[in-house]
Amino acid sequence: MPSFAGDPRHERLVAVLVPLLRRSCPPGGGGFGGSYELRLGVDEAEELGGVALIRSAMRKAGRSLGWARLQTFGGSFPQVAVAGVVDRREIPAEFAAAVEEYELQRGRAAVEVIGRTWQDGKPRAVPGSAFVVAQEFRAAYAEGGAG
């Protein structure tokens, strides 16, 4: 993977991603169990520096949060560019229940939103969905100042 050291786009993305990755960690989970997946249009991802640069920024942001074992993934497809990072550290026993409960709550919330949409036909955004995450990222990036 190419080095992005000194690339201002990379540094800006890291600065934007750190709080988003921190927020992805379950409350009460001690900073463990975070993950973040970003889906953007291919052109939008290229304007940011491309999927490789975004993945590299995710890796650096995750490491700055102490994610010593992490996994990044991503690629560009005809309609969408995807990049993500997952904290792969072992979750200490004192945080395991909080992380598990958070994941269960997210799943239940998604099922509830989808069920309500099926009932009344009104589309709703699922918390943590690709649409919501992309909107949050775009807002954070816009607030991050000029690139």
PDB file of N, CA and C in Angstrom, residues 6 16 22-23 28 47-48 65-66 76 78 80 85 101 107 110 120-121 126-127 135 138 146:
ATOM      1  N   GLY A   6       2.234  12.743   5.199  1.00  0.00           N
ATOM      2  CA  GLY A   6       2.371  14.124   4.747  1.00  0.00           C
ATOM      3  C   GLY A   6       1.290  14.579   3.789  1.00  0.00           C
ATOM      4  N   VAL A  16     -11.070  13.733  10.955  1.00  0.00           N
ATOM      5  CA  VAL A  16     -12.531  13.585  10.870  1.00  0.00           C
ATOM      6  C   VAL A  16     -12.961  12.213  11.388  1.00  0.00           C
ATOM      7  N   ARG A  22     -14.543   6.616  17.422  1.00  0.00           N
ATOM      8  CA  ARG A  22     -14.749   6.591  18.875  1.00  0.00           C
ATOM      9  C   ARG A  22     -16.234   6.415  19.184  1.00  0.00           C
ATOM     10  N   ARG A  23     -17.070   7.144  18.446  1.00  0.00           N
ATOM     11  CA  ARG A  23     -18.516   7.067  18.653  1.00  0.00           C
ATOM     12  C   ARG A  23     -19.086   5.703  18.262  1.00  0.00           C
ATOM     13  N   GLY A  28     -20.055   1.991  27.496  1.00  0.00           N
ATOM     14  CA  GLY A  28     -19.731   1.053  28.559  1.00  0.00           C
ATOM     15  C   GLY A  28     -18.804  -0.058  28.112  1.00  0.00           C
ATOM     16  N   GLU A  47     -12.573  11.987  -5.020  1.00  0.00           N
ATOM     17  CA  GLU A  47     -12.317  13.377  -4.623  1.00  0.00           C
ATOM     18  C   GLU A  47     -11.633  13.446  -3.257  1.00  0.00           C
ATOM     19  N   LEU A  48     -11.916  12.485  -2.396  1.00  0.00           N
ATOM     20  CA  LEU A  48     -11.307  12.438  -1.075  1.00  0.00           C
ATOM     21  C   LEU A  48      -9.888  11.864  -1.111  1.00  0.00           C
ATOM     22  N   LEU A  65      -6.801   5.291  18.513  1.00  0.00           N
ATOM     23  CA  LEU A  65      -7.747   4.969  19.583  1.00  0.00           C
ATOM     24  C   LEU A  65      -7.328   3.721  20.366  1.00  0.00           C
ATOM     25  N   GLY A  66      -6.160   3.183  20.032  1.00  0.00           N
ATOM     26  CA  GLY A  66      -5.667   2.002  20.733  1.00  0.00           C
ATOM     27  C   GLY A  66      -6.074   0.691  20.103  1.00  0.00           C
ATOM     28  N   SER A  76     -13.591  -0.416  -4.763  1.00  0.00           N
ATOM     29  CA  SER A  76     -14.492   0.374  -5.611  1.00  0.00           C
ATOM     30  C   SER A  76     -15.245  -0.568  -6.526  1.00  0.00           C
ATOM     31  N   PRO A  78     -18.807  -0.633  -9.431  1.00  0.00           N
ATOM     32  CA  PRO A  78     -19.369   0.296 -10.429  1.00  0.00           C
ATOM     33  C   PRO A  78     -20.180   1.451  -9.846  1.00  0.00           C
ATOM     34  N   VAL A  80     -20.475   2.136  -6.211  1.00  0.00           N
ATOM     35  CA  VAL A  80     -20.165   2.537  -4.842  1.00  0.00           C
ATOM     36  C   VAL A  80     -18.713   2.212  -4.495  1.00  0.00           C
ATOM     37  N   VAL A  85     -13.329  -0.245   8.796  1.00  0.00           N
ATOM     38  CA  VAL A  85     -12.355  -0.673   9.797  1.00  0.00           C
ATOM     39  C   VAL A  85     -13.113  -1.329  10.940  1.00  0.00           C
ATOM     40  N   GLU A 101     -24.612  -6.383  24.506  1.00  0.00           N
ATOM     41  CA  GLU A 101     -25.918  -5.733  24.643  1.00  0.00           C
ATOM     42  C   GLU A 101     -26.082  -4.626  23.605  1.00  0.00           C
ATOM     43  N   GLY A 107     -29.349  -4.292  16.574  1.00  0.00           N
ATOM     44  CA  GLY A 107     -30.117  -5.219  15.752  1.00  0.00           C
ATOM     45  C   GLY A 107     -31.611  -5.057  15.960  1.00  0.00           C
ATOM     46  N   ALA A 110     -32.845  -1.834  14.298  1.00  0.00           N
ATOM     47  CA  ALA A 110     -32.965  -1.984  12.844  1.00  0.00           C
ATOM     48  C   ALA A 110     -34.226  -2.758  12.480  1.00  0.00           C
ATOM     49  N   ASP A 120     -46.299   0.838   7.340  1.00  0.00           N
ATOM     50  CA  ASP A 120     -46.935   2.054   6.815  1.00  0.00           C
ATOM     51  C   ASP A 120     -46.362   2.542   5.482  1.00  0.00           C
ATOM     52  N   GLY A 121     -45.339   1.877   4.978  1.00  0.00           N
ATOM     53  CA  GLY A 121     -44.786   2.248   3.680  1.00  0.00           C
ATOM     54  C   GLY A 121     -43.938   3.508   3.677  1.00  0.00           C
ATOM     55  N   VAL A 126     -32.346   3.616   8.921  1.00  0.00           N
ATOM     56  CA  VAL A 126     -32.011   2.733  10.026  1.00  0.00           C
ATOM     57  C   VAL A 126     -30.764   3.285  10.706  1.00  0.00           C
ATOM     58  N   PRO A 127     -30.807   3.493  12.030  1.00  0.00           N
ATOM     59  CA  PRO A 127     -29.611   3.982  12.725  1.00  0.00           C
ATOM     60  C   PRO A 127     -28.416   3.076  12.445  1.00  0.00           C
ATOM     61  N   GLN A 135     -24.072  10.127   5.651  1.00  0.00           N
ATOM     62  CA  GLN A 135     -24.513  11.497   5.933  1.00  0.00           C
ATOM     63  C   GLN A 135     -23.736  12.084   7.115  1.00  0.00           C
ATOM     64  N   ARG A 138     -20.202  12.896   5.869  1.00  0.00           N
ATOM     65  CA  ARG A 138     -20.180  14.105   5.038  1.00  0.00           C
ATOM     66  C   ARG A 138     -20.300  15.379   5.891  1.00  0.00           C
ATOM     67  N   ALA A 146     -11.395  23.426   5.237  1.00  0.00           N
ATOM     68  CA  ALA A 146     -10.957  23.283   3.838  1.00  0.00           C
ATOM     69  C   ALA A 146      -9.827  22.279   3.751  1.00  0.00           C
TER      70      ALA A 146
END
